[in-house]
CSV table of C-alpha atoms in Angstrom, one decimal:
chain,number,residue,atom,x,y,z
Q,1,MET,CA,-9.0,13.7,-66.7
Q,2,PRO,CA,-9.5,16.3,-63.7
Q,3,TYR,CA,-7.0,15.7,-60.6
Q,4,PRO,CA,-9.3,14.6,-57.6
Q,5,TRP,CA,-10.4,16.9,-54.6
Q,6,PRO,CA,-8.2,16.4,-51.7
Q,7,HIS,CA,-9.5,13.8,-49.2
Q,8,MET,CA,-11.6,12.5,-51.7
Q,9,PRO,CA,-11.7,9.0,-52.2
Q,10,THR,CA,-10.8,7.5,-55.6
Q,11,ALA,CA,-12.8,4.4,-56.9
Q,12,THR,CA,-9.5,2.3,-55.9
Q,13,SER,CA,-9.3,4.0,-52.6
Q,14,ARG,CA,-13.0,3.1,-51.5
Q,15,PRO,CA,-13.4,-0.5,-51.3
Q,16,ARG,CA,-10.1,-1.0,-49.6
Q,17,ARG,CA,-10.9,1.1,-46.6
Q,18,SER,CA,-14.7,-0.2,-46.7
Q,19,ARG,CA,-13.1,-3.8,-46.7
Q,20,ALA,CA,-10.9,-2.5,-43.8
Q,21,GLY,CA,-13.8,-1.3,-41.4
Q,22,LEU,CA,-16.2,-4.8,-42.4
Q,23,LEU,CA,-12.9,-6.5,-41.0
Q,24,LEU,CA,-13.0,-4.8,-37.9
Q,25,PHE,CA,-16.4,-4.6,-37.3
Q,26,ILE,CA,-16.2,-8.5,-37.3
Q,27,ALA,CA,-13.4,-8.6,-34.7
Q,28,LEU,CA,-14.8,-6.9,-32.6
Q,29,LEU,CA,-18.3,-8.3,-33.3
Q,30,GLY,CA,-16.5,-11.7,-32.6
Q,31,LEU,CA,-14.1,-10.5,-29.3
Q,32,ALA,CA,-17.7,-9.2,-27.7
Q,33,ALA,CA,-19.4,-12.6,-28.8
Q,34,TRP,CA,-16.1,-14.4,-26.9
Q,35,GLU,CA,-16.4,-12.2,-23.9
Q,36,VAL,CA,-20.2,-13.1,-23.2
Q,37,VAL,CA,-20.0,-16.7,-23.6
Q,38,GLY,CA,-16.7,-16.7,-21.5
Q,39,ARG,CA,-18.8,-15.1,-18.4
Q,40,VAL,CA,-22.2,-16.8,-19.2
Q,41,ALA,CA,-21.4,-20.1,-20.3
Q,42,LEU,CA,-17.9,-20.7,-19.3
Q,43,PRO,CA,-17.3,-18.9,-16.2
Q,44,GLY,CA,-13.3,-18.8,-15.4
Q,45,SER,CA,-12.6,-19.2,-18.6
Q,46,VAL,CA,-9.8,-16.7,-20.7
Q,47,THR,CA,-11.8,-13.9,-22.1
Q,48,PRO,CA,-10.7,-10.5,-23.8
Q,49,LEU,CA,-11.1,-8.7,-20.6
Q,50,SER,CA,-9.5,-11.0,-18.3
Q,51,PHE,CA,-6.4,-11.5,-20.5
Q,52,ALA,CA,-6.2,-7.5,-20.7
Q,53,GLY,CA,-6.1,-7.6,-16.9
Q,54,ALA,CA,-3.6,-10.2,-16.5
Q,55,ALA,CA,-1.4,-8.6,-19.1
Q,56,TRP,CA,-1.6,-5.0,-17.7
Q,57,SER,CA,-0.9,-6.4,-14.5
Q,58,VAL,CA,2.1,-7.8,-15.6
Q,59,ALA,CA,3.3,-4.9,-17.6
Q,60,SER,CA,2.7,-2.6,-14.2
Q,61,GLY,CA,4.7,-4.7,-11.7
Q,62,HIS,CA,1.4,-6.4,-10.3
Q,63,ALA,CA,2.0,-9.8,-11.2
Q,64,ALA,CA,3.2,-12.3,-8.9
Q,65,SER,CA,6.7,-13.4,-7.8
Q,66,LEU,CA,5.6,-16.9,-8.5
Q,67,GLY,CA,5.6,-18.5,-12.4
Q,68,GLY,CA,4.5,-14.5,-13.1
Q,69,ALA,CA,1.3,-15.5,-12.3
Q,70,PRO,CA,-1.4,-12.4,-12.1
Q,71,PRO,CA,-3.7,-11.9,-8.8
Q,72,PRO,CA,-7.3,-12.7,-9.4
Q,73,THR,CA,-9.9,-11.0,-11.5
Q,74,ASP,CA,-12.7,-8.6,-10.6
Q,75,GLU,CA,-14.8,-11.6,-11.5
Q,76,GLN,CA,-12.6,-14.5,-9.7
Q,77,MET,CA,-12.9,-12.0,-6.7
Q,78,GLN,CA,-16.6,-11.7,-7.4
Q,79,ARG,CA,-16.5,-16.0,-6.7
Q,80,ILE,CA,-13.8,-16.1,-4.0
Q,81,ALA,CA,-15.7,-17.3,-0.5
Q,82,TYR,CA,-13.8,-14.6,1.7
Q,83,ARG,CA,-14.9,-11.3,3.3
Q,84,PRO,CA,-12.8,-9.2,4.9
Q,85,LEU,CA,-14.0,-8.4,8.5
Q,86,PRO,CA,-12.7,-6.0,11.2
Q,87,TYR,CA,-11.2,-7.6,14.5
Q,88,VAL,CA,-10.7,-11.1,12.4
Q,89,ASN,CA,-9.5,-10.1,9.4
Q,90,TYR,CA,-11.6,-12.0,7.3
Q,91,GLY,CA,-14.0,-14.5,7.1
Q,92,LEU,CA,-16.4,-16.5,5.6
Q,93,LYS,CA,-19.2,-15.0,3.1
Q,94,PRO,CA,-22.6,-15.2,3.9
Q,95,ASP,CA,-25.2,-17.2,2.3
Q,96,TRP,CA,-22.2,-18.8,-0.3
Q,97,THR,CA,-21.7,-21.5,-2.0
Q,98,ARG,CA,-17.7,-22.0,-3.1
Q,99,THR,CA,-17.8,-23.2,-7.1
Q,100,ASP,CA,-14.9,-24.2,-9.0
Q,101,PRO,CA,-16.6,-24.1,-12.4
Q,102,LYS,CA,-13.2,-26.3,-13.8
Q,103,HIS,CA,-14.5,-28.9,-10.9
Q,104,PRO,CA,-18.1,-28.7,-11.7
Q,105,ASP,CA,-18.8,-32.1,-9.5
Q,106,ALA,CA,-16.4,-30.8,-6.7
Q,107,PRO,CA,-18.1,-31.1,-3.5
Q,108,VAL,CA,-20.4,-28.7,-2.3
Q,109,LYS,CA,-18.6,-25.9,0.3
Q,110,SER,CA,-21.7,-23.4,1.8
Q,111,SER,CA,-21.7,-21.0,4.3
Q,112,ASN,CA,-25.0,-19.5,6.2
Q,113,SER,CA,-26.4,-16.5,6.6
Q,114,LEU,CA,-23.9,-15.8,9.9
Q,115,GLY,CA,-20.9,-16.5,8.0
Q,116,PHE,CA,-20.4,-20.2,9.7
Q,117,ARG,CA,-20.1,-23.4,7.5
Q,118,GLY,CA,-22.8,-25.3,6.7
Q,119,ARG,CA,-26.5,-24.8,7.4
Q,120,GLU,CA,-28.2,-22.0,9.6
Q,121,VAL,CA,-27.8,-21.6,13.2
Q,122,GLN,CA,-30.4,-20.4,15.0
Q,123,SER,CA,-30.3,-17.2,17.3
Q,124,PRO,CA,-31.0,-16.9,20.2
Q,125,LYS,CA,-30.0,-20.7,21.2
Q,126,PRO,CA,-33.5,-22.7,21.7
Q,127,ALA,CA,-34.2,-23.8,25.0
Q,128,GLY,CA,-32.4,-26.5,26.0
Q,129,ARG,CA,-30.2,-27.0,23.3
Q,130,TYR,CA,-26.8,-28.4,23.8
Q,131,ARG,CA,-24.2,-26.3,21.2
Q,132,ILE,CA,-20.7,-27.3,20.7
Q,133,ALA,CA,-18.8,-25.2,18.6
Q,134,CYS,CA,-15.7,-25.9,16.7
Q,135,LEU,CA,-13.0,-23.5,16.2
Q,136,GLY,CA,-9.8,-23.5,13.6
Q,137,GLY,CA,-8.4,-23.3,10.5
Q,138,SER,CA,-9.0,-25.5,7.1
Q,139,THR,CA,-8.2,-28.7,8.7
Q,140,THR,CA,-11.8,-27.7,11.1
Q,141,TYR,CA,-13.8,-25.8,7.9
Q,142,ASP,CA,-12.6,-29.3,6.1
Q,143,ASP,CA,-11.6,-28.3,2.9
Q,144,ALA,CA,-11.0,-30.9,1.5
Q,145,VAL,CA,-14.3,-32.1,1.6
Q,146,GLY,CA,-18.2,-31.5,1.4
Q,147,ASP,CA,-20.6,-29.8,3.7
Q,148,ALA,CA,-22.1,-33.3,4.8
Q,149,ASP,CA,-18.8,-35.1,5.5
Q,150,THR,CA,-17.1,-31.9,7.6
Q,151,TYR,CA,-15.4,-33.7,11.0
Q,152,PRO,CA,-18.2,-31.5,13.1
Q,153,VAL,CA,-21.1,-32.8,11.0
Q,154,LYS,CA,-20.5,-36.1,12.0
Q,155,LEU,CA,-19.2,-35.6,15.6
Q,156,GLU,CA,-22.7,-34.4,15.9
Q,157,GLN,CA,-24.6,-37.5,14.1
Q,158,PHE,CA,-22.1,-39.0,16.5
Q,159,LEU,CA,-23.4,-36.9,19.3
Q,160,ARG,CA,-26.8,-37.3,19.0
Q,161,ALA,CA,-26.9,-41.2,18.5
Q,162,ALA,CA,-24.7,-42.0,21.7
Q,163,ARG,CA,-27.3,-39.5,23.6
Q,164,PRO,CA,-30.6,-39.3,22.0
Q,165,GLN,CA,-32.7,-37.8,24.5
Q,166,LEU,CA,-30.5,-34.2,24.4
Q,167,ASP,CA,-30.9,-31.9,21.3
Q,168,ILE,CA,-27.4,-31.8,20.1
Q,169,GLU,CA,-26.0,-29.2,17.9
Q,170,VAL,CA,-22.4,-28.8,16.8
Q,171,VAL,CA,-21.2,-25.9,14.5
Q,172,ASN,CA,-18.8,-25.3,12.1
Q,173,CYS,CA,-16.7,-22.2,13.2
Q,174,GLY,CA,-13.0,-22.9,11.3
Q,175,VAL,CA,-11.6,-20.5,8.7
Q,176,PRO,CA,-9.4,-21.6,6.3
Q,177,SER,CA,-5.9,-20.6,7.0
Q,178,TYR,CA,-7.0,-19.0,10.4
Q,179,THR,CA,-4.2,-19.3,13.2
Q,180,SER,CA,-4.8,-19.6,17.2
Q,181,ALA,CA,-4.2,-15.2,16.9
Q,182,GLU,CA,-7.8,-15.5,14.4
Q,183,SER,CA,-9.4,-18.2,16.2
Q,184,LEU,CA,-9.4,-15.8,19.4
Q,185,ALA,CA,-10.4,-13.1,17.6
Q,186,ASN,CA,-13.2,-15.5,16.1
Q,187,LEU,CA,-14.4,-16.8,19.5
Q,188,SER,CA,-14.1,-13.5,21.4
Q,189,PHE,CA,-16.3,-11.3,19.1
Q,190,ARG,CA,-18.4,-13.9,16.8
Q,191,VAL,CA,-18.9,-17.6,18.8
Q,192,LEU,CA,-20.0,-16.1,21.8
Q,193,ASP,CA,-22.9,-14.6,20.1
Q,194,LEU,CA,-23.9,-18.2,19.2
Q,195,GLN,CA,-24.2,-19.0,22.9
Q,196,PRO,CA,-22.0,-21.9,23.0
Q,197,ASP,CA,-22.0,-24.6,25.6
Q,198,ALA,CA,-19.0,-26.0,24.6
Q,199,ILE,CA,-16.0,-25.0,22.4
Q,200,VAL,CA,-13.7,-27.2,20.8
Q,201,LEU,CA,-9.9,-26.3,19.7
Q,202,TYR,CA,-8.2,-27.7,16.8
Q,203,GLU,CA,-5.2,-25.8,16.8
Q,204,GLY,CA,-1.5,-25.7,15.9
Q,205,ILE,CA,-1.1,-26.4,12.2
Q,206,ASN,CA,-0.9,-23.2,11.1
Q,207,ASP,CA,0.3,-21.7,14.1
Q,208,TRP,CA,3.6,-23.6,12.9
Q,209,ARG,CA,3.2,-22.1,9.8
Q,210,VAL,CA,4.3,-18.2,11.1
Q,211,ARG,CA,7.5,-19.7,13.2
Q,212,PRO,CA,9.9,-20.5,10.5
Q,213,TYR,CA,10.2,-16.3,10.1
Q,214,ARG,CA,13.4,-15.0,10.8
Q,215,ASN,CA,11.3,-11.6,11.6
Q,216,PHE,CA,8.7,-13.5,13.8
Q,217,ASP,CA,6.8,-11.3,15.5
Q,218,GLY,CA,4.6,-12.7,19.1
Q,219,ALA,CA,1.5,-10.9,17.1
Q,220,TYR,CA,1.8,-12.9,14.3
Q,221,PHE,CA,2.2,-9.2,12.4
Q,222,HIS,CA,5.3,-10.7,9.6
Q,223,TYR,CA,3.0,-13.1,8.7
Q,224,ARG,CA,-0.9,-11.9,8.4
Q,225,LYS,CA,-1.2,-8.7,6.7
Q,226,VAL,CA,-4.4,-6.5,6.4
Q,227,TRP,CA,-6.8,-7.2,3.7
Q,228,ASP,CA,-9.3,-4.8,2.4
Q,229,GLY,CA,-11.2,-7.3,0.4
Q,230,SER,CA,-9.2,-6.3,-3.0
Q,231,THR,CA,-6.3,-7.0,-4.7
Q,232,ARG,CA,-4.0,-4.8,-4.1
Q,233,SER,CA,-2.2,-6.5,-1.2
Q,234,TRP,CA,-1.7,-9.9,-3.6
Q,235,GLN,CA,1.5,-11.1,-3.5
Q,236,ALA,CA,2.1,-15.2,-3.5
Q,237,GLY,CA,5.3,-16.8,-2.4
Q,238,GLY,CA,7.9,-19.3,-4.2
Q,239,ASP,CA,8.4,-22.8,-3.3
Q,240,GLY,CA,5.1,-23.8,-2.1
Q,241,GLU,CA,5.0,-21.3,0.4
Q,242,MET,CA,1.8,-20.5,0.2
Q,243,ALA,CA,-0.5,-22.7,-1.0
Q,244,GLY,CA,-3.0,-20.0,-2.6
Q,245,GLY,CA,-6.9,-19.3,-2.1
Q,246,ILE,CA,-7.0,-16.7,0.4
Q,247,ASN,CA,-2.7,-17.3,1.3
Q,248,PRO,CA,-1.3,-14.8,-1.3
Q,249,LEU,CA,-4.5,-11.8,-0.3
Q,250,ILE,CA,-3.8,-12.2,3.9
Q,251,GLN,CA,0.3,-14.0,4.2
Q,252,TYR,CA,3.3,-11.9,3.8
Q,253,PRO,CA,6.3,-14.7,2.2
Q,254,MET,CA,9.5,-15.3,4.2
Q,255,PRO,CA,12.1,-12.8,3.4
Q,256,GLU,CA,14.5,-13.5,0.7
Q,257,ASN,CA,17.6,-13.5,3.1
Q,258,ASN,CA,15.3,-15.6,6.0
Q,259,GLY,CA,18.1,-18.0,6.3
Q,260,ASP,CA,17.4,-21.6,8.2
Q,261,GLY,CA,13.6,-21.7,8.9
Q,262,ALA,CA,13.9,-24.7,10.6
Q,263,GLU,CA,16.8,-22.8,13.6
Q,264,ASN,CA,14.3,-19.7,13.1
Q,265,ALA,CA,11.5,-22.3,14.3
Q,266,ARG,CA,13.3,-23.1,17.0
Q,267,ARG,CA,14.5,-20.0,18.3
Q,268,ASN,CA,10.9,-18.7,18.1
Q,269,GLY,CA,9.1,-21.2,19.9
Q,270,PRO,CA,5.7,-22.1,20.6
Q,271,TRP,CA,5.1,-19.7,23.1
Q,272,ALA,CA,3.3,-17.3,21.3
Q,273,PHE,CA,0.5,-20.2,20.6
Q,274,ARG,CA,0.8,-21.1,23.9
Q,275,ARG,CA,-0.5,-17.7,25.0
Q,276,ASN,CA,-3.2,-17.6,22.8
Q,277,LEU,CA,-4.8,-20.8,23.5
Q,278,GLN,CA,-4.5,-19.6,27.4
Q,279,SER,CA,-6.3,-16.8,26.4
Q,280,MET,CA,-9.4,-18.7,24.3
Q,281,CYS,CA,-9.4,-21.2,27.8
Q,282,GLY,CA,-10.1,-18.2,29.9
Q,283,ILE,CA,-12.3,-16.1,27.6
Q,284,ALA,CA,-14.6,-19.3,27.1
Q,285,LYS,CA,-14.2,-20.0,31.3
Q,286,ALA,CA,-15.1,-16.3,32.4
Q,287,HIS,CA,-18.8,-17.1,29.7
Q,288,GLY,CA,-19.4,-20.7,31.4
Q,289,LEU,CA,-18.4,-22.6,28.4
Q,290,LYS,CA,-16.9,-26.0,28.8
Q,291,VAL,CA,-13.3,-26.6,26.4
Q,292,VAL,CA,-12.2,-28.9,24.6
Q,293,LEU,CA,-8.6,-29.3,23.3
Q,294,VAL,CA,-7.6,-31.8,20.2
Q,295,SER,CA,-4.1,-32.4,19.5
Q,296,ASN,CA,-3.7,-32.8,15.6
Q,297,VAL,CA,-3.2,-35.4,13.5
Q,298,ILE,CA,-0.7,-35.1,10.0
Q,299,ASP,CA,-0.1,-38.1,7.3
Q,300,ASP,CA,2.9,-40.1,8.2
Q,301,ASN,CA,2.9,-41.2,4.6
Q,302,ASN,CA,3.2,-37.9,3.0
Q,303,GLU,CA,6.2,-37.0,1.3
Q,304,TYR,CA,6.4,-33.8,2.0
Q,305,VAL,CA,6.0,-34.6,5.9
Q,306,ARG,CA,8.6,-37.5,5.7
Q,307,LYS,CA,10.8,-35.4,3.8
Q,308,GLU,CA,10.5,-32.5,6.5
Q,309,PRO,CA,11.5,-33.6,9.7
Q,310,SER,CA,11.5,-30.3,11.0
Q,311,PHE,CA,7.5,-30.0,10.5
Q,312,VAL,CA,6.9,-32.9,12.4
Q,313,ARG,CA,9.0,-32.3,15.3
Q,314,GLY,CA,7.1,-28.8,15.0
Q,315,ILE,CA,3.7,-30.4,14.9
Q,316,ALA,CA,4.5,-32.6,17.4
Q,317,GLU,CA,5.6,-29.6,20.0
Q,318,HIS,CA,2.2,-27.9,19.4
Q,319,ASN,CA,0.7,-30.6,20.6
Q,320,GLY,CA,2.8,-30.9,23.6
Q,321,VAL,CA,1.4,-27.5,24.2
Q,322,VAL,CA,-2.0,-28.3,23.6
Q,323,ARG,CA,-1.6,-31.0,26.5
Q,324,ASP,CA,-0.1,-28.7,28.7
Q,325,VAL,CA,-2.5,-25.7,28.6
Q,326,ALA,CA,-5.5,-28.3,28.9
Q,327,ALA,CA,-4.2,-29.7,32.3
Q,328,GLU,CA,-3.2,-26.1,33.5
Q,329,GLN,CA,-6.9,-24.8,32.4
Q,330,GLY,CA,-8.9,-27.9,33.7
Q,331,ALA,CA,-9.7,-28.3,29.8
Q,332,LEU,CA,-10.8,-31.5,28.5
Q,333,PHE,CA,-7.8,-33.0,26.4
Q,334,VAL,CA,-8.5,-35.4,23.2
Q,335,ASP,CA,-4.7,-36.8,22.0
Q,336,LEU,CA,-6.6,-37.4,18.8
Q,337,ALA,CA,-2.6,-37.6,17.7
Q,338,ALA,CA,-1.8,-40.4,19.9
Q,339,VAL,CA,-5.0,-42.5,18.6
Q,340,TYR,CA,-5.6,-42.0,15.0
Q,341,PRO,CA,-5.6,-45.2,12.7
Q,342,ARG,CA,-1.7,-44.7,10.8
Q,343,ASP,CA,-2.9,-47.4,8.2
Q,344,GLU,CA,-5.3,-46.2,6.2
Q,345,GLN,CA,-5.7,-43.6,3.2
Q,346,LEU,CA,-7.3,-40.8,5.6
Q,347,PHE,CA,-5.5,-37.6,3.6
Q,348,VAL,CA,-5.6,-35.8,0.7
Q,349,ASP,CA,-2.6,-34.0,1.4
Q,350,PRO,CA,-0.3,-33.6,4.6
Q,351,VAL,CA,-2.9,-32.1,6.7
Q,352,HIS,CA,-6.4,-32.5,5.1
Q,353,ASN,CA,-8.4,-36.0,6.0
Q,354,ASN,CA,-10.8,-37.1,3.1
Q,355,PRO,CA,-14.4,-38.5,4.2
Q,356,ARG,CA,-13.5,-41.3,5.8
Q,357,GLY,CA,-10.5,-39.4,7.8
Q,358,SER,CA,-12.8,-36.9,8.4
Q,359,GLU,CA,-15.3,-39.3,10.2
Q,360,ILE,CA,-13.1,-41.3,12.0
Q,361,LYS,CA,-11.4,-37.9,13.7
Q,362,ALA,CA,-15.3,-36.8,14.7
Q,363,ARG,CA,-15.6,-40.6,15.9
Q,364,LEU,CA,-13.1,-40.6,18.4
Q,365,ILE,CA,-13.8,-37.2,19.2
Q,366,ALA,CA,-17.1,-37.9,19.9
Q,367,ASP,CA,-16.2,-40.9,22.2
Q,368,ALA,CA,-14.4,-38.4,24.7
Q,369,LEU,CA,-16.8,-35.9,24.3
Q,370,VAL,CA,-19.7,-38.7,25.6
Q,371,LYS,CA,-17.6,-40.2,27.9
Q,372,ASP,CA,-16.4,-36.5,29.9
Q,373,LEU,CA,-18.8,-33.8,28.5
Q,374,LEU,CA,-21.8,-34.2,27.8
Q,375,PRO,CA,-24.4,-34.0,30.6
């Protein structure tokens, strides 16, 4: 029997290679189907490409320090509710609805064409309309409730009921994780263009978060990253230090040798927070706006609050700053912390209200505005 030509498949090798090629083709076809189904029918699920991206993040050292979790995938970044913006660092995407594939029944959270939460805002403002802009972080945005249950929406309803002869509008200008520094820029470069007649400032909780850093900077440069819209700046902190969402993209974790956070906060003090409030009041008055400052409420029954006396003292200290600034600037002070009920389940965590809590918050603020602000 003649020896076969070089590289010519024998009778026995041909079927083995054919079977191997067929198996490889079937495997690739299965992975492709998995990718398509995961992206289209099951958005947010693990797909071959997202798994490979996460593996590459870990191998390249881009994984987070918190449990080795990787940064968001490109697909997840496309669903994020935020966009980078000059001067304010970041804000809400315009014409956007936040979705959660894992919780399809979650409350609707949307933004209008101007990038503020809720329905459209007419610009320029219609003649005769009394417009109130609410500024702050996630406790103004009202991160735990749907569009219809935010405190600014409820505030508008209460005010309209009390003054039916007035064309009253309340605009939610809050953005999650904003400190008074971002709110100062937000007022200056975005909110003034809405031509509000009054602003409501609910500030102080996020400004407490900047103070336990040993490398504190009054401009909050120690705390706030510059975000370009990518995941390059993504870095999660440890021990629940950064709660997730936008924070790992725009917040520095505390230094490894941070020391005693409570002592750092005491030493750093609330002077920067006070300055930012004073600046917002000054800008508002320069443009003929009335200013309302509201003290912060927290859930006294929450386990974290009970275990963190420095947090409780810090919020109380900031509430004192809010009260003092209101007095010196001639602004209306609403001492929400003094009148907010403590005997109901009104929170979903230490600081964010459930729908009932947001409604009560709005009603108490509305009572003060009807008495001492509205024409």
